[in-house]
Amino acid sequence: MYKHVALLVRKEGMSHDEFMDYWQHNHSPLAKDIEGVVRYQTVYPTDPENAEFDGIAELYFETLDDLHEALGSEGSRDYDPTREVAAQAREDVNNFLDVEERPRFIGEEKVWKNEVDGDTDGLYKHSAFLVRKEGMSHEEFREYWENNHSPLAKDIEGVVRYQTVYPTDPENAEFDGVAELYFETLDDLHEALGSEGSRDYDPTKDVAAQAREDVNNFLAIEERPRFIGEETLQKNDVGDFEGY
């Protein structure tokens, strides 16, 4: 399944609370009905004052063509859709977002672990927007991520779902990939992956500590944004969310 991840930055002069109110009550009811969207979920920051972004919006499509037609392709943070609801949603983002400051990522999702039957509503989620270390090609990065790190990361203590998102157009993507780890409680997440306000962390549990040490082999930690939030499911037309 193809996924558009938008890391939201509120427009200048708007408070985070004003942003949240508009996003929840005005934009999300519109965004979930964008043509081709089969699943739509939002992630609200658990600690807005220390979060790197104001929120994350994730829209899923069955085909890459449907995604591109609705939300544009890689290589630009802006887009100009022609379908009716998609065009309305694009116009509406000007009311609460700073589009030029809003990174986004288009990719294909792979689920490595799923102990919640695909029900992620209300779970706490750590999204890491990965940047490969200097001197490593994207292909080398992906090979290491898939074959060495992900088999370790999925077994981090407390993780109930682990998925990765690979860019559909790596040359034009803003990141090399996205790693998404879900936890039942915020305490479990913080113990494994640290809290907001720092891109680094120092876990004490065995597998989490191994995973933290391993990221030095393929990631540029200081250049890797991350986001901790609670996920809210807004629309789901794909049944059990097992991944594709």
GROMACS .gro file of C-alpha atoms in nm:
model
  244
    1MET     CA    1   0.000   0.000   0.000
    2TYR     CA    2   0.124   0.348  -0.086
    3LYS     CA    3   0.137   0.615   0.177
    4HIS     CA    4   0.174   0.992   0.187
    5VAL     CA    5   0.319   1.118   0.515
    6ALA     CA    6   0.299   1.492   0.581
    7LEU     CA    7   0.494   1.640   0.872
    8LEU     CA    8   0.278   1.938   0.957
    9VAL     CA    9   0.406   2.281   1.048
   10ARG     CA   10   0.149   2.544   1.147
   11LYS     CA   11   0.134   2.876   0.967
   12GLU     CA   12   0.297   3.180   1.120
   13GLY     CA   13   0.087   3.360   1.381
   14MET     CA   14  -0.117   3.050   1.474
   15SER     CA   15  -0.081   2.879   1.810
   16HIS     CA   16  -0.054   2.501   1.832
   17ASP     CA   17  -0.397   2.486   1.996
   18GLU     CA   18  -0.549   2.690   1.714
   19PHE     CA   19  -0.375   2.466   1.463
   20MET     CA   20  -0.510   2.151   1.629
   21ASP     CA   21  -0.864   2.286   1.640
   22TYR     CA   22  -0.861   2.373   1.271
   23TRP     CA   23  -0.692   2.050   1.167
   24GLN     CA   24  -0.933   1.830   1.362
   25HIS     CA   25  -1.258   2.007   1.286
   26ASN     CA   26  -1.207   2.164   0.944
   27HIS     CA   27  -0.935   1.993   0.747
   28SER     CA   28  -0.949   1.626   0.850
   29PRO     CA   29  -1.319   1.583   0.757
   30LEU     CA   30  -1.220   1.706   0.410
   31ALA     CA   31  -0.890   1.518   0.377
   32LYS     CA   32  -1.040   1.177   0.454
   33ASP     CA   33  -1.266   1.210   0.147
   34ILE     CA   34  -0.988   1.295  -0.098
   35GLU     CA   35  -1.037   1.083  -0.407
   36GLY     CA   36  -0.849   0.753  -0.380
   37VAL     CA   37  -0.785   0.767  -0.004
   38VAL     CA   38  -0.857   0.427   0.153
   39ARG     CA   39  -0.717   0.499   0.499
   40TYR     CA   40  -0.646   0.825   0.677
   41GLN     CA   41  -0.487   0.865   1.019
   42THR     CA   42  -0.351   1.156   1.218
   43VAL     CA   43  -0.082   1.159   1.485
   44TYR     CA   44  -0.107   1.424   1.757
   45PRO     CA   45   0.205   1.515   1.957
   46THR     CA   46   0.215   1.394   2.315
   47ASP     CA   47   0.440   1.686   2.411
   48PRO     CA   48   0.369   1.974   2.168
   49GLU     CA   49   0.619   2.214   2.325
   50ASN     CA   50   0.908   1.979   2.251
   51ALA     CA   51   0.781   1.815   1.931
   52GLU     CA   52   0.964   1.887   1.606
   53PHE     CA   53   0.632   1.923   1.419
   54ASP     CA   54   0.272   2.009   1.503
   55GLY     CA   55   0.141   1.675   1.384
   56ILE     CA   56   0.155   1.407   1.115
   57ALA     CA   57  -0.110   1.328   0.855
   58GLU     CA   58  -0.095   0.991   0.679
   59LEU     CA   59  -0.304   0.910   0.372
   60TYR     CA   60  -0.304   0.565   0.212
   61PHE     CA   61  -0.382   0.475  -0.148
   62GLU     CA   62  -0.412   0.143  -0.329
   63THR     CA   63  -0.204   0.261  -0.624
   64LEU     CA   64   0.079   0.506  -0.668
   65ASP     CA   65  -0.106   0.669  -0.956
   66ASP     CA   66  -0.400   0.748  -0.727
   67LEU     CA   67  -0.162   0.904  -0.475
   68HIS     CA   68   0.021   1.114  -0.730
   69GLU     CA   69  -0.301   1.237  -0.887
   70ALA     CA   70  -0.432   1.348  -0.548
   71LEU     CA   71  -0.118   1.476  -0.377
   72GLY     CA   72   0.151   1.521  -0.640
   73SER     CA   73   0.479   1.339  -0.678
   74GLU     CA   74   0.816   1.349  -0.503
   75GLY     CA   75   1.042   1.645  -0.556
   76SER     CA   76   0.812   1.924  -0.441
   77ARG     CA   77   0.634   2.011  -0.119
   78ASP     CA   78   0.350   2.166  -0.317
   79TYR     CA   79   0.100   2.010  -0.556
   80ASP     CA   80  -0.190   2.109  -0.781
   81PRO     CA   81  -0.460   1.839  -0.786
   82THR     CA   82  -0.742   1.841  -1.040
   83ARG     CA   83  -0.998   1.620  -0.862
   84GLU     CA   84  -1.266   1.806  -0.670
   85VAL     CA   85  -1.209   1.712  -0.305
   86ALA     CA   86  -0.832   1.693  -0.346
   87ALA     CA   87  -0.834   2.046  -0.488
   88GLN     CA   88  -1.050   2.170  -0.198
   89ALA     CA   89  -0.814   2.010   0.053
   90ARG     CA   90  -0.511   2.165  -0.115
   91GLU     CA   91  -0.672   2.509  -0.100
   92ASP     CA   92  -0.765   2.455   0.264
   93VAL     CA   93  -0.410   2.379   0.380
   94ASN     CA   94  -0.329   2.746   0.327
   95ASN     CA   95  -0.556   2.823   0.622
   96PHE     CA   96  -0.342   2.645   0.881
   97LEU     CA   97  -0.016   2.510   0.733
   98ASP     CA   98   0.316   2.651   0.626
   99VAL     CA   99   0.349   2.437   0.315
  100GLU     CA  100   0.707   2.539   0.239
  101GLU     CA  101   0.818   2.431   0.586
  102ARG     CA  102   0.627   2.103   0.580
  103PRO     CA  103   0.838   1.799   0.484
  104ARG     CA  104   0.656   1.510   0.325
  105PHE     CA  105   0.732   1.154   0.225
  106ILE     CA  106   0.579   0.920  -0.032
  107GLY     CA  107   0.651   0.552   0.010
  108GLU     CA  108   0.542   0.191   0.022
  109GLU     CA  109   0.481   0.034   0.361
  110LYS     CA  110   0.608  -0.299   0.491
  111VAL     CA  111   0.483  -0.446   0.819
  112TRP     CA  112   0.738  -0.646   1.017
  113LYS     CA  113   0.543  -0.705   1.335
  114ASN     CA  114   0.175  -0.676   1.417
  115GLU     CA  115   0.042  -0.782   1.757
  116VAL     CA  116  -0.263  -0.554   1.746
  117ASP     CA  117  -0.449  -0.699   1.445
  118GLY     CA  118  -0.383  -0.377   1.259
  119ASP     CA  119  -0.579  -0.169   1.511
  120THR     CA  120  -0.349   0.128   1.570
  121ASP     CA  121  -0.615   0.373   1.689
  122GLY     CA  122  -0.507   0.521   2.021
  123LEU     CA  123  -0.160   0.364   2.020
  124TYR     CA  124   0.151   0.567   2.087
  125LYS     CA  125   0.380   0.593   1.789
  126HIS     CA  126   0.743   0.683   1.733
  127SER     CA  127   0.808   0.793   1.374
  128ALA     CA  128   1.173   0.827   1.273
  129PHE     CA  129   1.245   1.000   0.943
  130LEU     CA  130   1.568   0.835   0.844
  131VAL     CA  131   1.872   0.998   0.689
  132ARG     CA  132   2.160   0.773   0.589
  133LYS     CA  133   2.507   0.832   0.726
  134GLU     CA  134   2.763   1.017   0.519
  135GLY     CA  135   2.941   0.806   0.259
  136MET     CA  136   2.662   0.548   0.230
  137SER     CA  137   2.445   0.514  -0.082
  138HIS     CA  138   2.069   0.480  -0.052
  139GLU     CA  139   2.096   0.121  -0.174
  140GLU     CA  140   2.356   0.038   0.092
  141PHE     CA  141   2.142   0.210   0.353
  142ARG     CA  142   1.831   0.013   0.259
  143GLU     CA  143   2.016  -0.319   0.252
  144TYR     CA  144   2.151  -0.260   0.602
  145TRP     CA  145   1.818  -0.132   0.734
  146GLU     CA  146   1.626  -0.432   0.600
  147ASN     CA  147   1.874  -0.708   0.674
  148ASN     CA  148   2.038  -0.591   0.996
  149HIS     CA  149   1.842  -0.323   1.179
  150SER     CA  150   1.473  -0.400   1.122
  151PRO     CA  151   1.498  -0.762   1.248
  152LEU     CA  152   1.639  -0.610   1.569
  153ALA     CA  153   1.408  -0.308   1.594
  154LYS     CA  154   1.088  -0.512   1.572
  155ASP     CA  155   1.185  -0.690   1.894
  156ILE     CA  156   1.251  -0.376   2.097
  157GLU     CA  157   1.085  -0.419   2.435
  158GLY     CA  158   0.728  -0.287   2.429
  159VAL     CA  159   0.687  -0.268   2.051
  160VAL     CA  160   0.350  -0.409   1.944
  161ARG     CA  161   0.370  -0.307   1.579
  162TYR     CA  162   0.669  -0.218   1.364
  163GLN     CA  163   0.658  -0.102   1.004
  164THR     CA  164   0.893   0.060   0.756
  165VAL     CA  165   0.816   0.290   0.465
  166TYR     CA  166   1.045   0.284   0.161
  167PRO     CA  167   1.055   0.580  -0.078
  168THR     CA  168   0.898   0.520  -0.417
  169ASP     CA  169   1.138   0.772  -0.571
  170PRO     CA  170   1.455   0.773  -0.359
  171GLU     CA  171   1.636   1.036  -0.567
  172ASN     CA  172   1.365   1.295  -0.498
  173ALA     CA  173   1.257   1.184  -0.149
  174GLU     CA  174   1.327   1.409   0.149
  175PHE     CA  175   1.431   1.109   0.359
  176ASP     CA  176   1.575   0.763   0.298
  177GLY     CA  177   1.284   0.599   0.476
  178VAL     CA  178   1.050   0.608   0.774
  179ALA     CA  179   1.052   0.368   1.069
  180GLU     CA  180   0.731   0.351   1.273
  181LEU     CA  181   0.717   0.181   1.611
  182TYR     CA  182   0.393   0.146   1.809
  183PHE     CA  183   0.354   0.100   2.184
  184GLU     CA  184   0.055   0.040   2.412
  185THR     CA  185   0.167   0.303   2.663
  186LEU     CA  186   0.365   0.623   2.646
  187ASP     CA  187   0.586   0.503   2.931
  188ASP     CA  188   0.685   0.196   2.725
  189LEU     CA  189   0.774   0.422   2.433
  190HIS     CA  190   0.977   0.665   2.640
  191GLU     CA  191   1.166   0.384   2.812
  192ALA     CA  192   1.261   0.231   2.479
  193LEU     CA  193   1.319   0.536   2.262
  194GLY     CA  194   1.348   0.841   2.482
  195SER     CA  195   1.119   1.142   2.505
  196GLU     CA  196   1.054   1.452   2.296
  197GLY     CA  197   1.312   1.726   2.280
  198SER     CA  198   1.612   1.523   2.168
  199ARG     CA  199   1.691   1.320   1.861
  200ASP     CA  200   1.909   1.089   2.068
  201TYR     CA  201   1.823   0.852   2.351
  202ASP     CA  202   1.991   0.609   2.591
  203PRO     CA  203   1.773   0.303   2.656
  204THR     CA  204   1.850   0.056   2.933
  205LYS     CA  205   1.657  -0.251   2.816
  206ASP     CA  206   1.860  -0.510   2.626
  207VAL     CA  207   1.720  -0.508   2.272
  208ALA     CA  208   1.645  -0.136   2.275
  209ALA     CA  209   2.007  -0.069   2.374
  210GLN     CA  210   2.133  -0.296   2.095
  211ALA     CA  211   1.913  -0.117   1.844
  212ARG     CA  212   2.034   0.223   1.961
  213GLU     CA  213   2.396   0.115   1.918
  214ASP     CA  214   2.321  -0.028   1.575
  215VAL     CA  215   2.176   0.294   1.432
  216ASN     CA  216   2.528   0.438   1.432
  217ASN     CA  217   2.609   0.193   1.153
  218PHE     CA  218   2.372   0.346   0.899
  219LEU     CA  219   2.201   0.665   1.025
  220ALA     CA  220   2.296   1.029   1.066
  221ILE     CA  221   2.122   1.069   1.403
  222GLU     CA  222   2.149   1.447   1.426
  223GLU     CA  223   1.985   1.489   1.086
  224ARG     CA  224   1.701   1.247   1.155
  225PRO     CA  225   1.378   1.417   1.265
  226ARG     CA  226   1.149   1.214   1.485
  227PHE     CA  227   0.800   1.249   1.619
  228ILE     CA  228   0.623   1.096   1.918
  229GLY     CA  229   0.245   1.105   1.918
  230GLU     CA  230  -0.086   0.930   1.965
  231GLU     CA  231  -0.249   0.796   1.652
  232THR     CA  232  -0.615   0.858   1.566
  233LEU     CA  233  -0.782   0.664   1.287
  234GLN     CA  234  -1.003   0.891   1.077
  235LYS     CA  235  -1.097   0.652   0.794
  236ASN     CA  236  -1.036   0.286   0.715
  237ASP     CA  237  -1.166   0.115   0.402
  238VAL     CA  238  -0.906  -0.162   0.398
  239GLY     CA  239  -1.035  -0.384   0.681
  240ASP     CA  240  -0.771  -0.549   0.896
  241PHE     CA  241  -0.461  -0.341   0.854
  242GLU     CA  242  -0.203  -0.614   0.810
  243GLY     CA  243   0.018  -0.428   0.565
  244TYR     CA  244   0.107  -0.494   0.204
   0.00000   0.00000   0.00000
